[in-house]
Tab-separated table of C-alpha atoms in Angstrom:
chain	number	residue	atom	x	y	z
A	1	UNK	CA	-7.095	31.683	-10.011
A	2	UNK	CA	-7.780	28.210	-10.724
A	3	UNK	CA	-7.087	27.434	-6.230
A	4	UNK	CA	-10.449	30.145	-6.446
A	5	UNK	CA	-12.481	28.133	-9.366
A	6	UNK	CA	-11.557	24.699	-7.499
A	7	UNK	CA	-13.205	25.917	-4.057
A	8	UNK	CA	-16.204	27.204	-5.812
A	9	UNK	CA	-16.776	24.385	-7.414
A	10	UNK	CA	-16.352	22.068	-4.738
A	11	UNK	CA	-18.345	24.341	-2.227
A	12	UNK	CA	-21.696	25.200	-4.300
A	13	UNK	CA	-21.765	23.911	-7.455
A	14	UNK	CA	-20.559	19.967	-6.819
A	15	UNK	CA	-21.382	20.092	-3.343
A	16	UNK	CA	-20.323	16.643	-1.757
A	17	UNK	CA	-23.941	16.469	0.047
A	18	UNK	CA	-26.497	17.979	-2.405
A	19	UNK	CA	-25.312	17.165	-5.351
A	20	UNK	CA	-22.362	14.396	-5.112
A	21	UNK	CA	-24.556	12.144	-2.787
A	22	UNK	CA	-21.708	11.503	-0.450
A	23	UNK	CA	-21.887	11.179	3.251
A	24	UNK	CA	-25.572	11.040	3.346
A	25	UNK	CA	-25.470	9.101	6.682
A	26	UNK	CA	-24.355	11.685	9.065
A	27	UNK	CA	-26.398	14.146	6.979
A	28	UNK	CA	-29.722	12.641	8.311
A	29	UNK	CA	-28.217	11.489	11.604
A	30	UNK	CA	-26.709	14.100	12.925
A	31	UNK	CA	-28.049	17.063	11.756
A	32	UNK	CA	-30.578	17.921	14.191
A	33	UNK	CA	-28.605	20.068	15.777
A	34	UNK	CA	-26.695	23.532	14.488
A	35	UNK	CA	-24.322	22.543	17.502
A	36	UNK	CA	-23.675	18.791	16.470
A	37	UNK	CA	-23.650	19.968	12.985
A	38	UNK	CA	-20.747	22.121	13.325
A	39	UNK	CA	-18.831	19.548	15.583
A	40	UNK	CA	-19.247	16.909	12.731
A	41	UNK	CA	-18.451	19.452	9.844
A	42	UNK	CA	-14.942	20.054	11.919
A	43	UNK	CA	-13.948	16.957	12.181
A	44	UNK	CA	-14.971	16.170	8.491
A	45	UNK	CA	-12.665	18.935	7.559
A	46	UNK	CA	-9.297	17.637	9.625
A	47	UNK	CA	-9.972	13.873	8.468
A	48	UNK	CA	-10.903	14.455	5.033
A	49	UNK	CA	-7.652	16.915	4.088
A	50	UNK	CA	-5.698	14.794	6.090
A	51	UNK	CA	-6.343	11.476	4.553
A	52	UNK	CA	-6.384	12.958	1.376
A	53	UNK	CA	-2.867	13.742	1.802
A	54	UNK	CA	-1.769	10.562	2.877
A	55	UNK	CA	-3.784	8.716	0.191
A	56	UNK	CA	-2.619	10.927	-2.492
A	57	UNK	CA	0.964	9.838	-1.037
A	58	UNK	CA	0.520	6.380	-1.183
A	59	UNK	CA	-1.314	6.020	-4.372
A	60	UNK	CA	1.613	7.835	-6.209
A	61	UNK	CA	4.342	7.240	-4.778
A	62	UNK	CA	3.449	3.679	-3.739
A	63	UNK	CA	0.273	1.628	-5.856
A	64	UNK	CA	1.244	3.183	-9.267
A	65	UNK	CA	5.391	2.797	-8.706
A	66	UNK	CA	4.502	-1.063	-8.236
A	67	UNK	CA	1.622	-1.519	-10.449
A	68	UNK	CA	-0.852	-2.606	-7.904
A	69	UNK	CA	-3.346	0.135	-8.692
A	70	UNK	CA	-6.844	-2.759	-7.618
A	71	UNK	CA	-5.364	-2.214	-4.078
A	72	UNK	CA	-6.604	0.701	-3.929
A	73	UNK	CA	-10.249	0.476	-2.308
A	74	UNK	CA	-8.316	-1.915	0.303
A	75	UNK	CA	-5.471	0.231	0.980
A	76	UNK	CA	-7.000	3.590	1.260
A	77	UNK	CA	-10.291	2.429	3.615
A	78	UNK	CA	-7.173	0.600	5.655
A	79	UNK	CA	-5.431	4.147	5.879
A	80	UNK	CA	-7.845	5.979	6.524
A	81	UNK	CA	-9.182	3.708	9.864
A	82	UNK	CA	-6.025	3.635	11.204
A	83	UNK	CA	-5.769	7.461	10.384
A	84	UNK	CA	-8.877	8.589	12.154
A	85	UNK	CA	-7.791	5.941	15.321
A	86	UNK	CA	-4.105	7.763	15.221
A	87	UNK	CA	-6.051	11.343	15.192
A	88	UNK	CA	-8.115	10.262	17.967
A	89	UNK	CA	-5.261	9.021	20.405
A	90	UNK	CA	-2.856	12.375	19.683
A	91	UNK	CA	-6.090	14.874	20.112
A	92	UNK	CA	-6.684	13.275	23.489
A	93	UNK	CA	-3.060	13.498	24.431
A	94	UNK	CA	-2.084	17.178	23.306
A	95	UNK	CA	-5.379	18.915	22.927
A	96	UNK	CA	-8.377	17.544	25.206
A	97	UNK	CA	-10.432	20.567	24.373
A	98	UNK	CA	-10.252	19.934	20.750
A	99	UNK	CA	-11.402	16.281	21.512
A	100	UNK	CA	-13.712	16.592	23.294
A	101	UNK	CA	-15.720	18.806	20.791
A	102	UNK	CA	-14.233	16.548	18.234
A	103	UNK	CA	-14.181	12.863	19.963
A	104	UNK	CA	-17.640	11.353	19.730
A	105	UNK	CA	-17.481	12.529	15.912
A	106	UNK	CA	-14.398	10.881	14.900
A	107	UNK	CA	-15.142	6.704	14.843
A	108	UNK	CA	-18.114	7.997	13.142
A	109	UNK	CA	-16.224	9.062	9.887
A	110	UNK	CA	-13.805	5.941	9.703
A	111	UNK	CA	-17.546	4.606	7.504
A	112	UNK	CA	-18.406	8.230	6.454
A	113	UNK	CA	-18.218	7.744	2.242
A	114	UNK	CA	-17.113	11.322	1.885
A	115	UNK	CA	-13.781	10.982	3.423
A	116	UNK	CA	-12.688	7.514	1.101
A	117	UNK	CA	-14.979	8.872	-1.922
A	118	UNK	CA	-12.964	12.562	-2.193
A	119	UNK	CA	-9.709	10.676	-1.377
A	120	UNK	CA	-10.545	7.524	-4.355
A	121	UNK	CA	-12.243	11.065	-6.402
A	122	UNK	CA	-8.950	13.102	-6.334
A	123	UNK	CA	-6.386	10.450	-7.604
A	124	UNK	CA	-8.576	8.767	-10.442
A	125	UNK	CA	-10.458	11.732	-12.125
A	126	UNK	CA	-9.784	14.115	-14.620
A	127	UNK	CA	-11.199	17.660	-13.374
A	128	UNK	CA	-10.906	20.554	-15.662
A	129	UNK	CA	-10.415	23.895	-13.848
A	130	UNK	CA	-9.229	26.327	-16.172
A	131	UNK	CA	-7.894	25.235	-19.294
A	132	UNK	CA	-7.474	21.590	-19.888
A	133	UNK	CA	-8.400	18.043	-18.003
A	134	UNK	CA	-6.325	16.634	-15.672
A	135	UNK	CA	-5.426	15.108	-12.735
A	136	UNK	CA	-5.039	17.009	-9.558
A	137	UNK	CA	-1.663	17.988	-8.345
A	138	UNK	CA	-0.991	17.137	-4.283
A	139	UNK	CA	-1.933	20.749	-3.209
A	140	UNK	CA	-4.769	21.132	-5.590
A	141	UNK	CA	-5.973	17.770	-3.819
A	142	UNK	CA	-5.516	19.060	-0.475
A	143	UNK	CA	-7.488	22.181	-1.416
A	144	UNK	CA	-10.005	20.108	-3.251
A	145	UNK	CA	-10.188	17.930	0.111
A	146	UNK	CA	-11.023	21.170	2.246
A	147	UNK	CA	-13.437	22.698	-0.193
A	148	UNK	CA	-15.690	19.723	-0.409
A	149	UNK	CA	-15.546	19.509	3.340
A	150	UNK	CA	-16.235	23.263	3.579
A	151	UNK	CA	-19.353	22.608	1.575
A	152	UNK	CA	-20.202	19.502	3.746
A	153	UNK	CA	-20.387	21.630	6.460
A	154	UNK	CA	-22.256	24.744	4.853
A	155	UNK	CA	-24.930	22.091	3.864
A	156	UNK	CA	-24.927	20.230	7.364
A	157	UNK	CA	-25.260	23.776	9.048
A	158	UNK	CA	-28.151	25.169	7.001
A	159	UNK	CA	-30.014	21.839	6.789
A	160	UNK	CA	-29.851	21.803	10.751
A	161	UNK	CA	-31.364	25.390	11.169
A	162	UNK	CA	-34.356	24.035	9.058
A	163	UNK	CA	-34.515	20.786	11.047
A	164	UNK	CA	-34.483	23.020	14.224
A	165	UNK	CA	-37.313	24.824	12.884
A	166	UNK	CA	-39.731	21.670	11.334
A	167	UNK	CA	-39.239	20.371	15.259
A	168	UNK	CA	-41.809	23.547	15.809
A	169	UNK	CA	-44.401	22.554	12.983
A	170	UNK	CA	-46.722	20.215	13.173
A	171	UNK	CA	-45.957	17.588	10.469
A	172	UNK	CA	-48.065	14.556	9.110
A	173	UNK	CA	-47.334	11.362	11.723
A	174	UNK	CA	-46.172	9.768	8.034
A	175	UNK	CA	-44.014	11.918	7.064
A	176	UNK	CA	-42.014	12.768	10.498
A	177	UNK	CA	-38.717	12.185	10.944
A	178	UNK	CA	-36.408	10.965	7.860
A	179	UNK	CA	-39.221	11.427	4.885
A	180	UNK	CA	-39.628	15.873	5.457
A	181	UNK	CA	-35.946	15.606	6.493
A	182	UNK	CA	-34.951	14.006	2.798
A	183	UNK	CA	-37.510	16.108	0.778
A	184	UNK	CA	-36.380	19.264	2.735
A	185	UNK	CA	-32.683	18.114	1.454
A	186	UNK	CA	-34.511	18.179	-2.187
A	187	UNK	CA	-35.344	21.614	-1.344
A	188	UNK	CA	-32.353	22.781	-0.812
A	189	UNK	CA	-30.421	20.222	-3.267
A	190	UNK	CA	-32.661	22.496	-5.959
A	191	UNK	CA	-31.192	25.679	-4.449
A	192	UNK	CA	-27.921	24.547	-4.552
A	193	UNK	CA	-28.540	24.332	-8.258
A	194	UNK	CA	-29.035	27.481	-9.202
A	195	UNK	CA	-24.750	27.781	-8.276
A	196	UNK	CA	-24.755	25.098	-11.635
A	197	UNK	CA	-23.857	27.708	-14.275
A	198	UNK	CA	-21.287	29.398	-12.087
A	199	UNK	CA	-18.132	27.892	-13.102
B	1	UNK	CA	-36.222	-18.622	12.702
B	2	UNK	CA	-37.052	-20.223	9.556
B	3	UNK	CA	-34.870	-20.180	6.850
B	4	UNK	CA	-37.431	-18.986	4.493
B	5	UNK	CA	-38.598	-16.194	6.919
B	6	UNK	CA	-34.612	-15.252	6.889
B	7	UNK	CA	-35.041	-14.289	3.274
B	8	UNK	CA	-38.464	-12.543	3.309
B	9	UNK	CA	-37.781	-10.071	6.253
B	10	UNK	CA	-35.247	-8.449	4.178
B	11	UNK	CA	-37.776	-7.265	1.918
B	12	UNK	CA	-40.640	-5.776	3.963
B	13	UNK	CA	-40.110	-5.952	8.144
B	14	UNK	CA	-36.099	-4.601	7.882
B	15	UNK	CA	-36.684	-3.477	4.602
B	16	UNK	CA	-32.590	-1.979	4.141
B	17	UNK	CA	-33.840	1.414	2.465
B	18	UNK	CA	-37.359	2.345	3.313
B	19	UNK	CA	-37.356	0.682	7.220
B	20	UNK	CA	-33.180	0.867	8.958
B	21	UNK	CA	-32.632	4.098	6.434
B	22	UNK	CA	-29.406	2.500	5.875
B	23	UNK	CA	-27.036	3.116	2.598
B	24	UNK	CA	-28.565	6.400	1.693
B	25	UNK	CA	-25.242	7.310	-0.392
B	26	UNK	CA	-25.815	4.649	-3.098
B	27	UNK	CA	-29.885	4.658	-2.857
B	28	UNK	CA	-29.778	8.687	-4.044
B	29	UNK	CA	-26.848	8.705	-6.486
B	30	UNK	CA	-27.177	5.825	-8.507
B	31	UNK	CA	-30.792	5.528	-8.988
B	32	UNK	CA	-30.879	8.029	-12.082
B	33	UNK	CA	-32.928	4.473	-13.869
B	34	UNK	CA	-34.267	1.396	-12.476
B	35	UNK	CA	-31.084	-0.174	-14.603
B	36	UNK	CA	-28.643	1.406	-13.005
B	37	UNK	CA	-30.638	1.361	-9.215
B	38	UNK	CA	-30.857	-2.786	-9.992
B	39	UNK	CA	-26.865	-2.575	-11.304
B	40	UNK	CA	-26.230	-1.112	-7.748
B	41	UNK	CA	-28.656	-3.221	-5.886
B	42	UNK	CA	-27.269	-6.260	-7.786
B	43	UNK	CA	-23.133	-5.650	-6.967
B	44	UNK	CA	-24.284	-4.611	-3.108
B	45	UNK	CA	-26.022	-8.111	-2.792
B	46	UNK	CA	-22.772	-9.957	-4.429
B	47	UNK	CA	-20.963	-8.608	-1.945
B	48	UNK	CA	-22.976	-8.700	0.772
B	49	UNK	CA	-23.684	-12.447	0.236
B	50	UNK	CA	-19.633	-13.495	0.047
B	51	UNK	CA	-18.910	-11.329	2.911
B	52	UNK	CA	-21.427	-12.438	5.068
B	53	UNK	CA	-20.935	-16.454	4.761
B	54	UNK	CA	-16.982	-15.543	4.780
B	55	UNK	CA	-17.108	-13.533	8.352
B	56	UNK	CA	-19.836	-16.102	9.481
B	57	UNK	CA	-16.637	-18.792	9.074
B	58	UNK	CA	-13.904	-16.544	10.352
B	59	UNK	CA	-16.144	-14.705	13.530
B	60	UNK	CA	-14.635	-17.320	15.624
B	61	UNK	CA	-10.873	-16.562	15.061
B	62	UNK	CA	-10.834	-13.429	15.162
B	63	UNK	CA	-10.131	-11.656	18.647
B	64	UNK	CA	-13.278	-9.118	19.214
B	65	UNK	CA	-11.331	-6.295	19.646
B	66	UNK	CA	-10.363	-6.189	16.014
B	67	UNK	CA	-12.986	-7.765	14.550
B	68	UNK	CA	-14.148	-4.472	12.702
B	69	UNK	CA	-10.688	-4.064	11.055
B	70	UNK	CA	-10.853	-7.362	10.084
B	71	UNK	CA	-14.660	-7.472	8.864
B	72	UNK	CA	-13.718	-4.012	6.676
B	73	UNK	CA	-10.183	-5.990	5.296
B	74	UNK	CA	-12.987	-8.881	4.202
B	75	UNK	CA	-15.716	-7.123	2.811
B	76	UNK	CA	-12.964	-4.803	0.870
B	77	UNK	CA	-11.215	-7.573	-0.718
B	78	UNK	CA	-14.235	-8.735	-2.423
B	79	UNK	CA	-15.676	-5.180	-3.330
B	80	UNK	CA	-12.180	-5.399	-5.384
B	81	UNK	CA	-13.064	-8.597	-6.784
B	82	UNK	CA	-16.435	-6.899	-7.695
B	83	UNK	CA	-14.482	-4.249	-9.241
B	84	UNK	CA	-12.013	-6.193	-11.478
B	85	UNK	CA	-15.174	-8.666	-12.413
B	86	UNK	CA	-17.003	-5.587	-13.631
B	87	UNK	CA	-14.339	-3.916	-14.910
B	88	UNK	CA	-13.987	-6.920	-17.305
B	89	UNK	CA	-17.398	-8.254	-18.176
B	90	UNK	CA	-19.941	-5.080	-17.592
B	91	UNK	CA	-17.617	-2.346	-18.598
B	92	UNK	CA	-20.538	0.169	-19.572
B	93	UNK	CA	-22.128	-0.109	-16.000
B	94	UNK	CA	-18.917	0.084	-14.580
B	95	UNK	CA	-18.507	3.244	-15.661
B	96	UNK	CA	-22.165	4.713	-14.774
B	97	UNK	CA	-21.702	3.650	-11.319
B	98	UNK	CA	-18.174	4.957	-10.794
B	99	UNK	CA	-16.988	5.812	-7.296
B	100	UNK	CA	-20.048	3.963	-5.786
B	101	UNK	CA	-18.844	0.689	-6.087
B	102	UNK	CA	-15.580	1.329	-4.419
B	103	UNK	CA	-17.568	3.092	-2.021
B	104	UNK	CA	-19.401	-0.487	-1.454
B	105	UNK	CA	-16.880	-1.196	1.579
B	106	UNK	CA	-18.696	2.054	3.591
B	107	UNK	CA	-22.170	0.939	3.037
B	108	UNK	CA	-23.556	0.668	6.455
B	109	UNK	CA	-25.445	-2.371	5.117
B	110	UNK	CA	-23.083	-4.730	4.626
B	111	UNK	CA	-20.996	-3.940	7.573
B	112	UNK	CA	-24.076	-3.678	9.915
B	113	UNK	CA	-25.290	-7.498	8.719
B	114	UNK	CA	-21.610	-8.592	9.845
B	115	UNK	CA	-22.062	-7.272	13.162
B	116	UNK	CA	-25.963	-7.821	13.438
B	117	UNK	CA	-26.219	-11.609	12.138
B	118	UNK	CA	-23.259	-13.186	10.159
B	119	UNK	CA	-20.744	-13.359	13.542
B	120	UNK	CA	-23.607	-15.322	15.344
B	121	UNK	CA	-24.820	-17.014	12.884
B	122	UNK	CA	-23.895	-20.340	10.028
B	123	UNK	CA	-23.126	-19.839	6.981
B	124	UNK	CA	-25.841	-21.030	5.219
B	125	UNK	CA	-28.168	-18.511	7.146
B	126	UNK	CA	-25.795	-16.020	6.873
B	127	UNK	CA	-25.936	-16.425	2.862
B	128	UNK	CA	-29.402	-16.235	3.012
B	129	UNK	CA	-29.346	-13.171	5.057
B	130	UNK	CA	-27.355	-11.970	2.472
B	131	UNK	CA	-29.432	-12.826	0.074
B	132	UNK	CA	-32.615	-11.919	1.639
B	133	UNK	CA	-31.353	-7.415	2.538
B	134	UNK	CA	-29.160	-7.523	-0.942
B	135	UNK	CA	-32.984	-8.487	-2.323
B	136	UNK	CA	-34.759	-5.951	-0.433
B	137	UNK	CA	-32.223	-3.426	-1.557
B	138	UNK	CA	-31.927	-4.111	-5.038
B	139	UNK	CA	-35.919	-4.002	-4.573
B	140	UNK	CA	-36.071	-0.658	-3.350
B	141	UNK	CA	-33.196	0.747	-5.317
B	142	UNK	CA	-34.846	-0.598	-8.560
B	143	UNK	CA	-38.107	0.895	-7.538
B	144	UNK	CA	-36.553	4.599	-6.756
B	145	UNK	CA	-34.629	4.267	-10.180
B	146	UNK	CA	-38.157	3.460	-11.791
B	147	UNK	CA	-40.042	6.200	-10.621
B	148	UNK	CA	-37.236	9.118	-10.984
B	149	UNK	CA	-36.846	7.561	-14.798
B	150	UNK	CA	-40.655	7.703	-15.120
B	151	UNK	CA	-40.903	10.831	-14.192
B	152	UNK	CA	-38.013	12.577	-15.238
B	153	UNK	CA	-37.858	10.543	-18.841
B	154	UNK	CA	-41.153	9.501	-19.523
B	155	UNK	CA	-39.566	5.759	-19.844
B	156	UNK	CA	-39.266	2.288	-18.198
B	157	UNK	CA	-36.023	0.343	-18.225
B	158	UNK	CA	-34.947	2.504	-21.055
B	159	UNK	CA	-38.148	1.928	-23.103
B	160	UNK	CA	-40.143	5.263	-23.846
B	161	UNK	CA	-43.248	4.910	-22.567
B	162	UNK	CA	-44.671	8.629	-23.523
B	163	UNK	CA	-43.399	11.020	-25.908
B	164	UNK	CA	-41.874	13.981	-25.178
B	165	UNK	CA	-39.641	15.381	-22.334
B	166	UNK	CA	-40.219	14.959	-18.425
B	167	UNK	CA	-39.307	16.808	-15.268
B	168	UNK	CA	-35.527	16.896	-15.366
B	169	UNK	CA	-35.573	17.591	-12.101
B	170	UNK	CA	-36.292	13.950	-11.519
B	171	UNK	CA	-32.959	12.588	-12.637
B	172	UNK	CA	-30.881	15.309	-11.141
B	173	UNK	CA	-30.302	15.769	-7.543
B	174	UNK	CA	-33.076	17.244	-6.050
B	175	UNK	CA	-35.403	14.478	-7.543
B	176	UNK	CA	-33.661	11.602	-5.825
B	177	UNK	CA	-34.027	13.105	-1.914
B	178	UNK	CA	-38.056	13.971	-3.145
B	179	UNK	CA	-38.740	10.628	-4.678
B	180	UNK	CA	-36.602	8.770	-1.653
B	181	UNK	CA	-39.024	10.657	1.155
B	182	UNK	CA	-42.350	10.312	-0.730
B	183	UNK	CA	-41.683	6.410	-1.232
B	184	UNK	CA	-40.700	6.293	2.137
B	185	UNK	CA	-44.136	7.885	3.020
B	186	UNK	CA	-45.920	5.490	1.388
B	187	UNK	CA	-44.185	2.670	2.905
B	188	UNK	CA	-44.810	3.645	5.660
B	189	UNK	CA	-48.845	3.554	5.009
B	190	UNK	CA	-48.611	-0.020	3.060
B	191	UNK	CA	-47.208	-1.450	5.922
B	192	UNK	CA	-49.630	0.171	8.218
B	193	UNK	CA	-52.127	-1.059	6.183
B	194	UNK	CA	-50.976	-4.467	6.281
B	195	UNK	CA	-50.776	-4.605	10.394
C-alpha cells in the first residue's frame, strides 16, 4: 500500500517537472518532439533508478559510516558521471539497438538536475507515506527513483503533443519559441494541481 | 574587449535567464520572493566567480579530454564550501533553498562560462565574467521573485504593500513558468526597443 501512495505521489501530485522544478533543461530542449520525448524519458528512467541505487549505497554504507556526510554533492555528481559514461560503453557493447535509441540522450543527463536532485532528495528527506516521517528504505528509494522518472516522462510526453500542435498556430513573433513553451508548462503545471489533494 | 564591457554584457546582451535560457531549474523553484530569487542569484554568483578564476588558472594543466570531469570536481568543491558557509552563517535561507544549492554544480551556467570564457581567458577577466552573468542572474532571478511575490502576496521584499490576499497561484508552480514566459516577452520588446 504505501509502494502504491509513493508512485502516486511522485507521478502526479510532486511531479519532478511541474511541480518539483527539476530537469527543466531537457524539458524545453527536447521536447519538441513526442519521439525525442520518449527517447529522453527512457533514458531518464534507467539513469535515475540506477544512480539512485548506487548513491543510496554509498551514502549509507560509505559517507555516514565515516562521518564525511559534506562529500556528498561531490561524491554523488562524481558517481553519477562516471555512471552514465559506464552505461553508455556496456549499451553499445551488448545492446546497440537500445543505444542507439538511447545514446545521443545519455551525456545529456550526466548535467540533468533530476537525476543528482532525486538521488541528494531520497537520502536527506523525511517523506511521510502512510503513517509516520521518515527516511526512505533502499527499495522505497528505488521505487521513488522510477516514479519520479515515470512522471518526468508523462509530463515530457504530453508537453510535446502540445508543442507539436502550437508548431501549427500562428503565434506572436514575441512570444515564439521558449516564452508559449514555459506558459503552456504553467498550463499544465495548474492541471497537474488539481492531483494536490490526492494523497 | 573591455573589462568594463565584460561585466555589463552579463546583464542585458547574454542576459543568463531571459537571453541563453540557461538555469531554468533554480530561476522557477526558488523565486517564490525576490529574497529568496536574490539568496539564489547571490550563492550562484559566489560560485560562479571562485570557479571561474580557479579553472581560468588550472585550464592549462589539465589534459582536454578530461577537462569536464575536472571543471565539475572544481565547481563542486566550492558549491560544498557554499553549503557549509551557509549552513553556518544563513541557516534560515539555507533551509528555503534546500536541494537547489547542491544542485548549483548542474547549473548549466556555471559550467557553460568554464567552457565558454574562463579556459581561454585570465583570471581577472574571468572573475569579472563571473561577476558580470552571477549579476545578470541574481538580476533576473530577483526580478521573477518580485513580481510572483507581488502578485501572489500583495508584498515587496516581505513588506505588504496592499492588504488582503493575492493570486496564490503566483507563488505556486504554475505562477513561476507564467511569470518566467511573460518577462521573457517583454524582454524581448525592451531590447528591441533599444536596437
Amino acid at each position: 500500500m504505501e509502494i502504491l501512495i509513493i508512485v502516486i505521489s511522485a507521478v502526479f501530485v510532486n511531479n519532478i517537472l511541474l511541480s518539483q522544478f527539476l530537469g527543466i533543461c531537457p524539458f524545453l530542449g527536447v521536447s519538441n518532439k513526442v519521439s525525442t520525448a520518449l527517447g529522453m524519458s527512457a533514458a531518464v528512467m534507467f539513469v535515475m533508478a540506477l544512480s539512485t541505487m548506487v548513491t543510496y549505497l554509498l551514502q549509507h554504507y560509505v559517507l555516514v559510516p565515516l562521518g564525511i556526510e559534506y562529500m556528498q554533492t561531490i561524491s554523488f555528481i562524481l558517481v553519477i558521471a562516471a555512471l552514465v559514461q559506464m552505461v553508455e560503453i556496456v549499451l553499445k557493447k551488448i545492446s546497440p539497438a537500445l543505444y542507439q535509441a538511447l545514446g545521443i540522450f545519455l551525456p545529456l543527463i550526466t548535467t540533468n538536475c533530476a537525476v543528482l536532485g532525486v538521488a541528494i532528495m531520497v537520502v536527506t528527506k523525511e517523506f511521510t507515506f502512510g503513517s509516520e516521517a521518515h527516511i526512505l528504505n533502499m527499495g522505497e528509494s528505488v521505487v521513488y527513483a522510477l516514479a519520479s522518472a515515470f512522471g518526468f516522462g508523462l509530463a515530457m510526453v504530453i508537453f510535446a503533443g502540445i508543442r507539436e500542435q502550437l508548431e501549427i498556430v500562428g503565434v506572436p513573433a514575441s512570444f515564439k519559441g521558449i516564452p508559449i513553451a514555459l506558459i503552456t508548462a504553467g498550463i499544465l503545471a495548474m492541471a497537474f494541481m488539481g492531483f494536490s489533494g490526492l494523497v | 574587449m573591455s573589462r568594463l564591457s565584460i561585466i555589463t554584457k552579463g546583464i542585458i546582451k547574454e542576459n543568463p535567464t531571459f537571453v541563453l535560457v540557461l538555469g531554468m531549474c533554480p530561476t522557477l523553484g526558488t523565486t517564490t520572493s525576490a529574497i529568496n530569487g536574490m539568496g539564489m542569484g547571490l550563492a550562484t554568483t559566489f560560485v560562479l566567480i571562485l570557479s571561474n578564476v580557479v579553472i581560468s588558472l588550472v585550464a592549462g594543466l589539465i589534459p582536454a579530454k578530461v577537462r569536464i570531469p575536472s571543471y565539475i570536481v572544481i565547481i563542486a568543491s566550492f558549491v560544498t564550501l557554499l553549503q557549509l558557509l551557509m549552513q553556518a552563517f544563513l541557516p534560515s535561507l539555507y533551509e528555503t533553498l534546500g536541494l537547489f544549492i547542491p544542485l548549483i554544480v548542474v547549473n548549466c551556467i556555471v559550467l557553460g562560462r568554464a567552457e565558454a570564457f574562463a579556459n581561454k581567458n585570465n583570471a581577472l577577466d574571468s572573475a569579472l565574467d563571473g561577476i558580470g552573468i552571477g549579476l545578470g542572474f541574481t538580476l533576473s532571478l530577483t526580478i521573477i521573485g518580485l513580481v510572483r511575490e507581488l502578485l501572489g502576496n500583495l508584498s515587496i521584499f516581505d513588506m505588504k504593500i496592499f492588504n488582503g490576499d493575492g493570486a496564490l497561484a503566483f507563488v505556486l508552480a504554475p505562477g513561476a513558468f507564467i511569470v518566467l514566459g511573460y518577462l521573457m516577452v517583454l524582454f524581448r520588446k525592451l531590447t528591441e526597443r533599444m536596437k
